[in-house]
Amino acid sequence: MKILVIEDEEGLRESIEEYFSEAGNICETAGGYQSAMAKINLYRYDCVLLDITLPEGNGMNILKTLKENNHPDGVLIISAKNSLDDRLNGLNLGADDYLVKPFHLSELMARVSAIVRRKTFNGSNLLLFNELTIDLLAKEVKVHDMPVKLTRKEYALLLYFIANKGKVVSKNAIAEHLWGDGIDMANNFDFIYSHIKNIRKKLMEAGSNDYIQAAYGMGYKFTGQ
Amino acid sequence: MRLFAKYNRVNLITTVIIMLFTGIIYYQAISWILNNQKDNDLNVEEQEIFNYVKLNQRLPQIFESNDQQITFTPAKPNSVKREYINTMYFKKWNDDNGRRRHKRDGEFEAGRGLISSVTVGDKYYKILVVESKVETEDLIRIIFFITISVILFLLLVLLVINRLILNRLWKPFYSIMNELRLFNITDNKEIPKLDTAIDEFKELNRAVLVMTAKAKYDYKDLKTFTENASHELLTPIAVINSKLDTLIQTENFNERQSKILNDLYGAVSRLNRLNQSLLLLVKIENRLLRDQETINFRELLEEMIAQFEEIFQDKNLKVTYTLTNKEIYATRYLAEILLSNLISNAIRHNYNGGEINISLTNESLVISNTGEDLSLPDEKIFTRFHKSSASEGSGLGLTISRQICENFNFSLNYQFQSPFHIFTIEFK
């Protein structure tokens, strides 16, 4: 994927860049309104991560420019404002998704992957990963054409892992992804373990490799080429 | 005690005391005047006797009269001192008087007498002239009663008028009071300017207006501060979060390091939730979340329960619920937060293998859970940052829940019926 990160906060920008680059994506960055405008007018990206609160100008204008010029780039808005108005405003202007700060990088990756998948596969709804075939529309998973019955949460978790393959995903990130951040069962993530155990069991019973590994008690890692 | 009652009491006591005094003085004065008059009558009678004696050189004949009795008794010369006395007057009843009974042919009445003396030839007589005072006393009584009734009537009229006028006069005061009682610092409603001609109330109204405006301004200021502070916190939290996510990619942690990282994750996520809660609270109080819609509360509740399924299982909680169809008019986002808060509280404060009961009726939603066998301080739990020592929450969950309920005109209350902690939302 080719990604543009427009974010004025240097620390956050660097983290995002590193996370995406390490996963094998091409990641460019812009720290301000002007450089962002210059980049979106010159190059095309699979997805633009757009912080709408930039010091020199409103990020919404960048989104408007993209849409006015009919650029096909996917847009994910990153905002510190968790207001419904902003969210609706952004989505109405043509943004593909809206993520509120602070977020986990794995969550960002999952969202961006979903956007890019929708854009590039152009209506095709099959996600292939080695022996795994995932029908995104029917929400069905097959291993070597053999259907695996996953629960809704297990399915969501599998997609999350595939989007973040090769990365250690923290338990916090998993919990927030599956249950939303409204659920604060702090420091008690045992229930995640049983989900993971179930997915592994089901996939391996269907003949898949064992991709999910525990990572130093902090989280899990989906390994695979 | 109300001002009006106090005023009336003082008023009444003084009036009664003054009235009593006046009554006594009045009575005395009239008695004195009428006695004087009686005495004059007696003088005239005495003079008549003297004249008669002088003219005829004998005592006048005594004849019965209804209001006068004259007796002559021989006495030692110069033994009688002339004086007026209060005495009894024996009034004889006529034969046709219905009250006449055996051995009683009259009755004693109050009388005024004059003792005097006369010398007829060489005989010295004591004269006693007695006149009945019944009529004067009747007169006094009548005058007294009329006066008393007039005073009483006056008092009554005064009382009624006072009541009416005072009530009207104090109306602006009570209306200001009422406004103050309804005053809510989080409301956007202003206290209305009062239309009154009375300076004191105008001033009071002005003072109240200034005070409430200032209170609201200060409160708003504080809220803006909270909101800004929370917003400013978001970016550093986001940076910490992303740096942590990056850090754990760098492989090869020993057990001690991963324990530290886990704790860091936990702390950051708590910090984040706390911050989000503060922002949310400000938003609800500002009524910034308006887009209300009709929500099938039952469906929403079922979704939420399904969301928590794994967590129920993880804690071996026995969850029973009876849900009836119920539609509410609310903001979906807030309704979700409300349910999520209440259910996660029921889980968090439960023990392993405990119970949660959820019942939704047309009137109310009741969520009860087992937990520590001890009643929580009823009202305190809804205040900000109140939490039990063991709680891992932000201490804002119930505050937010109650705010949301108030936003939708629901009420949220807590009860403890051992072993259940019960939270009840009543739809109105």
XYZ file of C-alpha atoms in Angstrom, chain B:
428
model
C -42.352 30.535 60.444
C -43.449 32.641 57.532
C -42.994 36.349 57.659
C -46.700 36.770 57.197
C -47.535 34.519 60.146
C -44.951 36.226 62.330
C -46.277 39.638 61.385
C -49.828 38.527 62.016
C -48.970 37.073 65.372
C -47.306 40.271 66.601
C -50.104 42.292 65.136
C -52.751 40.160 66.797
C -51.139 40.088 70.223
C -50.680 43.869 70.334
C -54.192 44.487 69.098
C -55.681 42.156 71.700
C -53.673 43.688 74.541
C -54.517 47.243 73.492
C -58.126 46.253 73.029
C -58.253 44.740 76.520
C -56.793 47.883 78.037
C -59.138 50.133 76.098
C -62.031 47.931 77.080
C -61.208 48.193 80.779
C -60.665 51.958 80.631
C -63.766 52.399 78.556
C -65.813 50.336 80.983
C -64.484 52.256 83.947
C -65.156 55.600 82.309
C -68.716 54.747 81.367
C -69.376 53.294 84.822
C -68.010 56.422 86.413
C -70.133 58.728 84.246
C -73.292 56.719 84.793
C -72.638 56.411 88.541
C -72.249 60.147 88.645
C -75.548 60.499 86.925
C -77.184 58.091 89.401
C -75.676 60.093 92.233
C -77.160 63.238 90.780
C -80.561 61.529 90.642
C -80.123 60.511 94.271
C -79.197 64.094 95.151
C -82.341 65.361 93.492
C -84.379 62.819 95.448
C -82.692 63.841 98.689
C -83.363 67.464 97.936
C -87.008 66.628 97.285
C -87.223 64.943 100.695
C -85.597 67.927 102.364
C -87.973 70.270 100.588
C -90.951 68.155 101.590
C -89.828 67.995 105.196
C -89.197 71.700 105.283
C -92.611 72.413 103.845
C -94.717 69.898 105.716
C -92.686 69.281 108.855
C -93.175 65.525 108.407
C -91.686 62.651 106.541
C -92.960 62.083 103.014
C -95.090 59.111 102.397
C -93.241 56.146 101.050
C -94.617 54.619 97.930
C -93.440 51.706 95.998
C -91.682 52.438 92.804
C -90.017 50.183 90.314
C -86.646 51.776 90.358
C -86.439 53.564 93.659
C -86.795 52.659 97.312
C -86.714 55.112 100.167
C -86.524 54.082 103.773
C -86.506 56.201 106.885
C -85.138 54.788 110.094
C -84.940 56.641 113.392
C -81.399 57.112 114.528
C -79.383 58.791 117.201
C -78.874 62.421 116.358
C -75.856 63.115 114.248
C -74.931 59.447 114.017
C -75.313 59.340 110.273
C -72.625 60.324 107.858
C -73.739 61.294 104.401
C -72.313 58.883 101.794
C -72.945 57.120 98.492
C -72.880 53.359 98.613
C -73.045 50.470 96.181
C -75.693 48.195 97.531
C -78.349 45.710 96.557
C -81.707 46.713 95.316
C -84.552 44.312 96.016
C -86.785 44.341 93.041
C -90.289 43.045 93.593
C -91.821 41.152 90.787
C -95.286 41.950 89.622
C -97.959 39.348 90.240
C -98.009 38.480 86.617
C -94.273 37.888 86.442
C -93.775 34.356 85.230
C -90.733 33.930 87.416
C -92.674 34.491 90.611
C -92.543 31.422 92.781
C -93.374 30.308 96.248
C -91.710 32.433 98.922
C -89.920 34.413 96.305
C -91.520 37.544 95.116
C -88.526 39.395 93.805
C -84.803 39.430 93.209
C -81.788 41.450 94.194
C -80.223 43.702 91.640
C -77.194 45.927 91.810
C -78.158 49.314 93.227
C -76.732 52.675 94.110
C -77.693 54.166 97.401
C -77.402 57.439 99.271
C -77.348 57.518 103.026
C -78.378 60.841 104.419
C -80.239 62.218 107.402
C -83.041 64.547 108.146
C -84.424 66.061 111.290
C -88.165 66.248 111.520
C -89.144 68.210 114.593
C -86.961 66.698 117.287
C -86.625 63.370 115.636
C -83.586 62.401 113.746
C -83.983 60.013 110.791
C -81.564 58.147 108.649
C -82.582 58.260 105.025
C -81.615 55.498 102.618
C -82.424 56.085 98.999
C -81.631 53.165 96.733
C -81.954 53.178 92.982
C -81.611 50.145 90.752
C -78.551 50.199 88.579
C -79.845 47.497 86.255
C -80.609 49.873 83.469
C -77.295 51.665 83.622
C -75.512 48.359 83.766
C -77.484 47.166 80.798
C -76.515 50.304 79.016
C -72.874 49.807 79.861
C -73.078 46.240 78.699
C -74.682 47.192 75.423
C -72.171 49.941 74.781
C -69.363 47.587 75.727
C -70.560 44.810 73.457
C -71.091 47.104 70.553
C -67.600 48.475 71.014
C -66.092 45.011 71.331
C -67.894 43.760 68.249
C -66.750 46.758 66.263
C -63.170 46.143 67.359
C -63.376 42.458 66.611
C -64.913 43.139 63.254
C -62.198 45.654 62.525
C -59.580 43.118 63.511
C -61.059 40.511 61.243
C -61.242 42.910 58.348
C -57.658 43.953 58.990
C -56.572 40.363 59.089
C -58.224 39.531 55.806
C -56.956 42.660 54.132
C -53.487 42.066 55.477
C -53.551 38.573 54.199
C -54.699 39.592 50.752
C -52.412 42.580 50.452
C -49.399 40.873 51.949
C -49.875 37.887 49.716
C -50.008 40.165 46.736
C -47.134 42.256 47.935
C -44.957 39.229 48.480
C -45.812 37.633 45.195
C -42.645 38.851 43.448
C -40.624 37.457 46.303
C -42.156 34.024 46.005
C -41.752 34.066 42.268
C -38.045 34.874 42.648
C -37.785 32.105 45.239
C -39.402 29.683 42.878
C -37.069 30.618 40.067
C -34.113 30.145 42.359
C -35.352 26.764 43.422
C -35.652 25.685 39.791
C -32.326 27.242 38.910
C -29.961 24.774 37.391
C -26.443 25.826 36.678
C -26.213 23.465 33.752
C -29.398 24.788 32.183
C -29.456 27.394 29.507
C -32.634 28.866 30.962
C -32.223 32.353 32.384
C -34.065 33.674 35.410
C -36.687 36.054 34.009
C -36.621 39.748 34.790
C -39.391 40.521 37.213
C -42.017 43.177 36.654
C -42.604 44.780 40.034
C -42.999 48.315 41.313
C -41.424 47.595 44.665
C -37.829 48.699 44.998
C -36.745 45.973 47.404
C -37.927 43.254 45.088
C -36.433 44.973 42.086
C -33.133 44.989 43.888
C -33.472 41.383 44.937
C -34.307 40.402 41.390
C -31.339 42.322 40.091
C -29.015 40.707 42.626
C -30.328 37.246 41.762
C -29.918 37.898 38.046
C -26.340 39.044 38.476
C -25.516 36.161 40.791
C -26.947 33.441 38.569
C -25.382 34.928 35.466
C -22.024 34.939 37.204
C -22.479 31.394 38.485
C -23.346 30.253 34.983
C -20.435 32.112 33.496
C -18.020 30.615 36.001
C -19.434 27.182 35.458
C -19.150 27.541 31.712
C -15.626 28.781 32.119
C -14.787 25.751 34.184
C -16.371 23.454 31.651
C -14.481 25.090 28.810
C -11.337 24.606 30.800
C -12.121 20.938 31.394
C -12.893 20.468 27.737
C -9.769 22.231 26.546
C -7.574 20.450 29.049
C -8.993 17.088 28.007
C -8.513 17.913 24.351
C -4.955 18.956 24.892
C -4.338 15.695 26.734
C -5.532 13.619 23.799
C -2.492 14.214 21.619
C 0.152 13.250 24.214
C -1.897 10.188 25.104
C -2.059 9.320 21.409
C 1.709 9.680 21.162
C 2.335 7.501 24.213
C -0.056 4.912 22.853
C 1.563 4.797 19.436
C 5.064 4.720 20.900
C 4.073 1.776 23.077
C 2.639 0.018 20.033
C 5.906 0.660 18.238
C 8.014 -0.396 21.185
C 6.442 -3.831 21.475
C 7.392 -4.549 17.869
C 11.066 -4.449 18.817
C 11.125 -8.109 19.901
C 12.888 -9.968 22.646
C 11.486 -8.771 25.929
C 12.134 -10.597 29.118
C 9.359 -11.292 31.522
C 10.079 -8.265 33.694
C 10.030 -5.883 30.754
C 6.802 -7.243 29.397
C 5.204 -6.904 32.814
C 6.218 -3.229 32.877
C 4.896 -2.722 29.349
C 1.618 -4.345 30.285
C 1.259 -2.035 33.248
C 2.030 0.933 31.023
C -0.636 -0.148 28.574
C -3.114 -0.496 31.383
C -2.298 2.939 32.784
C -2.489 4.655 29.400
C -5.795 3.063 28.609
C -7.147 4.141 31.979
C -5.883 7.640 31.422
C -7.534 7.662 28.055
C -10.851 6.419 29.363
C -10.807 8.954 32.153
C -10.149 11.701 29.664
C -12.875 10.480 27.332
C -15.292 10.343 30.253
C -14.546 13.929 31.196
C -15.088 15.075 27.641
C -18.285 13.106 27.409
C -19.553 14.546 30.655
C -18.956 18.087 29.436
C -20.722 17.265 26.214
C -23.760 15.802 27.910
C -23.990 18.713 30.280
C -23.756 21.104 27.381
C -26.477 19.128 25.664
C -24.220 18.887 22.663
C -25.462 15.451 21.762
C -28.854 16.128 20.394
C -29.686 13.851 17.513
C -32.394 11.934 19.278
C -34.301 9.164 17.625
C -36.739 6.467 18.550
C -34.743 3.499 19.761
C -35.943 0.004 20.388
C -34.488 -0.240 23.846
C -35.019 -3.958 24.025
C -32.966 -4.619 20.903
C -30.240 -2.308 22.093
C -30.162 -4.029 25.446
C -29.978 -7.453 23.802
C -27.062 -6.251 21.681
C -25.272 -4.969 24.742
C -25.822 -8.194 26.643
C -24.428 -10.124 23.676
C -21.416 -7.781 23.653
C -20.665 -8.714 27.234
C -21.236 -12.425 26.735
C -17.570 -13.442 26.977
C -17.022 -11.304 30.018
C -20.002 -12.849 31.796
C -18.572 -16.263 31.033
C -15.118 -15.263 32.084
C -16.395 -14.344 35.518
C -18.856 -17.255 35.650
C -21.750 -14.867 36.140
C -25.293 -16.179 36.006
C -27.206 -13.672 33.917
C -30.995 -13.747 33.786
C -33.097 -11.231 31.957
C -36.728 -10.578 31.147
C -37.225 -7.954 28.497
C -40.429 -6.468 27.171
C -40.608 -4.277 24.110
C -39.893 -0.689 24.954
C -39.177 2.235 22.732
C -37.391 5.280 24.001
C -36.640 8.598 22.392
C -32.953 9.183 22.939
C -29.519 9.601 21.432
C -28.319 6.163 20.451
C -24.718 6.871 21.339
C -25.657 7.952 24.854
C -28.094 5.097 25.352
C -25.288 2.683 24.478
C -22.932 4.318 26.936
C -25.598 4.239 29.624
C -26.241 0.515 29.222
C -22.565 -0.297 28.851
C -21.756 1.626 32.035
C -24.451 -0.037 34.088
C -23.738 -3.530 32.856
C -19.969 -3.219 33.218
C -20.511 -1.913 36.745
C -22.664 -4.948 37.500
C -19.809 -7.118 36.269
C -16.944 -5.245 37.835
C -18.419 -5.135 41.310
C -19.556 -8.724 41.169
C -17.752 -11.730 42.516
C -16.809 -14.859 40.616
C -19.923 -16.977 40.158
C -22.279 -14.145 41.080
C -25.592 -13.151 39.592
C -26.889 -10.375 37.367
C -30.598 -9.805 36.772
C -31.852 -7.454 34.125
C -35.508 -6.628 33.749
C -36.978 -4.218 31.237
C -40.612 -3.230 31.530
C -42.578 -0.412 30.027
C -41.929 1.704 33.103
C -38.429 0.863 34.140
C -35.139 -0.900 33.579
C -33.785 -2.678 36.623
C -30.246 -4.032 36.721
C -29.331 -5.844 39.904
C -26.148 -7.659 40.745
C -24.601 -9.525 43.612
C -21.457 -8.090 45.075
C -20.026 -6.930 48.316
C -22.710 -7.471 50.947
C -22.792 -3.866 51.990
C -24.994 -0.980 50.946
C -23.273 1.764 48.996
C -23.687 5.376 50.110
C -26.854 6.200 48.216
C -26.250 9.621 46.740
C -22.483 9.730 46.963
C -21.978 7.066 44.344
C -23.379 9.399 41.704
C -20.856 12.124 42.423
C -17.705 12.531 40.383
C -14.713 10.442 41.242
C -16.469 8.535 43.954
C -15.357 4.942 43.826
C -14.741 2.034 46.061
C -11.122 1.380 46.865
C -11.128 -1.842 44.879
C -12.664 -0.260 41.793
C -10.591 -0.052 38.635
C -13.026 2.316 36.971
C -12.691 5.989 36.319
C -15.133 7.014 39.022
C -17.179 8.826 36.423
C -19.334 5.966 35.122
C -22.316 6.548 37.384
C -22.038 10.312 37.109
C -22.211 9.964 33.354
C -25.063 7.469 33.602
C -27.104 9.799 35.748
C -26.365 12.742 33.488
C -27.511 10.737 30.500
C -30.706 9.786 32.317
C -31.364 13.403 33.217
C -30.779 14.306 29.616
C -33.585 11.988 28.577
C -35.776 12.868 31.575
C -35.292 9.459 33.123
C -34.399 8.941 36.735
C -31.583 6.706 37.921
C -31.580 5.438 41.473
C -29.728 2.973 43.618
C -31.021 0.559 46.224
C -29.510 -2.247 48.207
C -31.585 -5.288 49.014
C -29.210 -7.886 50.283
C -27.582 -9.514 48.410
C -28.474 -7.359 45.421
C -27.249 -3.941 44.418
C -30.076 -2.559 42.342
C -29.938 0.242 39.809
C -33.285 1.386 38.483
C -33.938 3.612 35.527
C -37.483 4.924 35.502
C -38.811 6.200 32.211
C -41.171 9.104 32.638
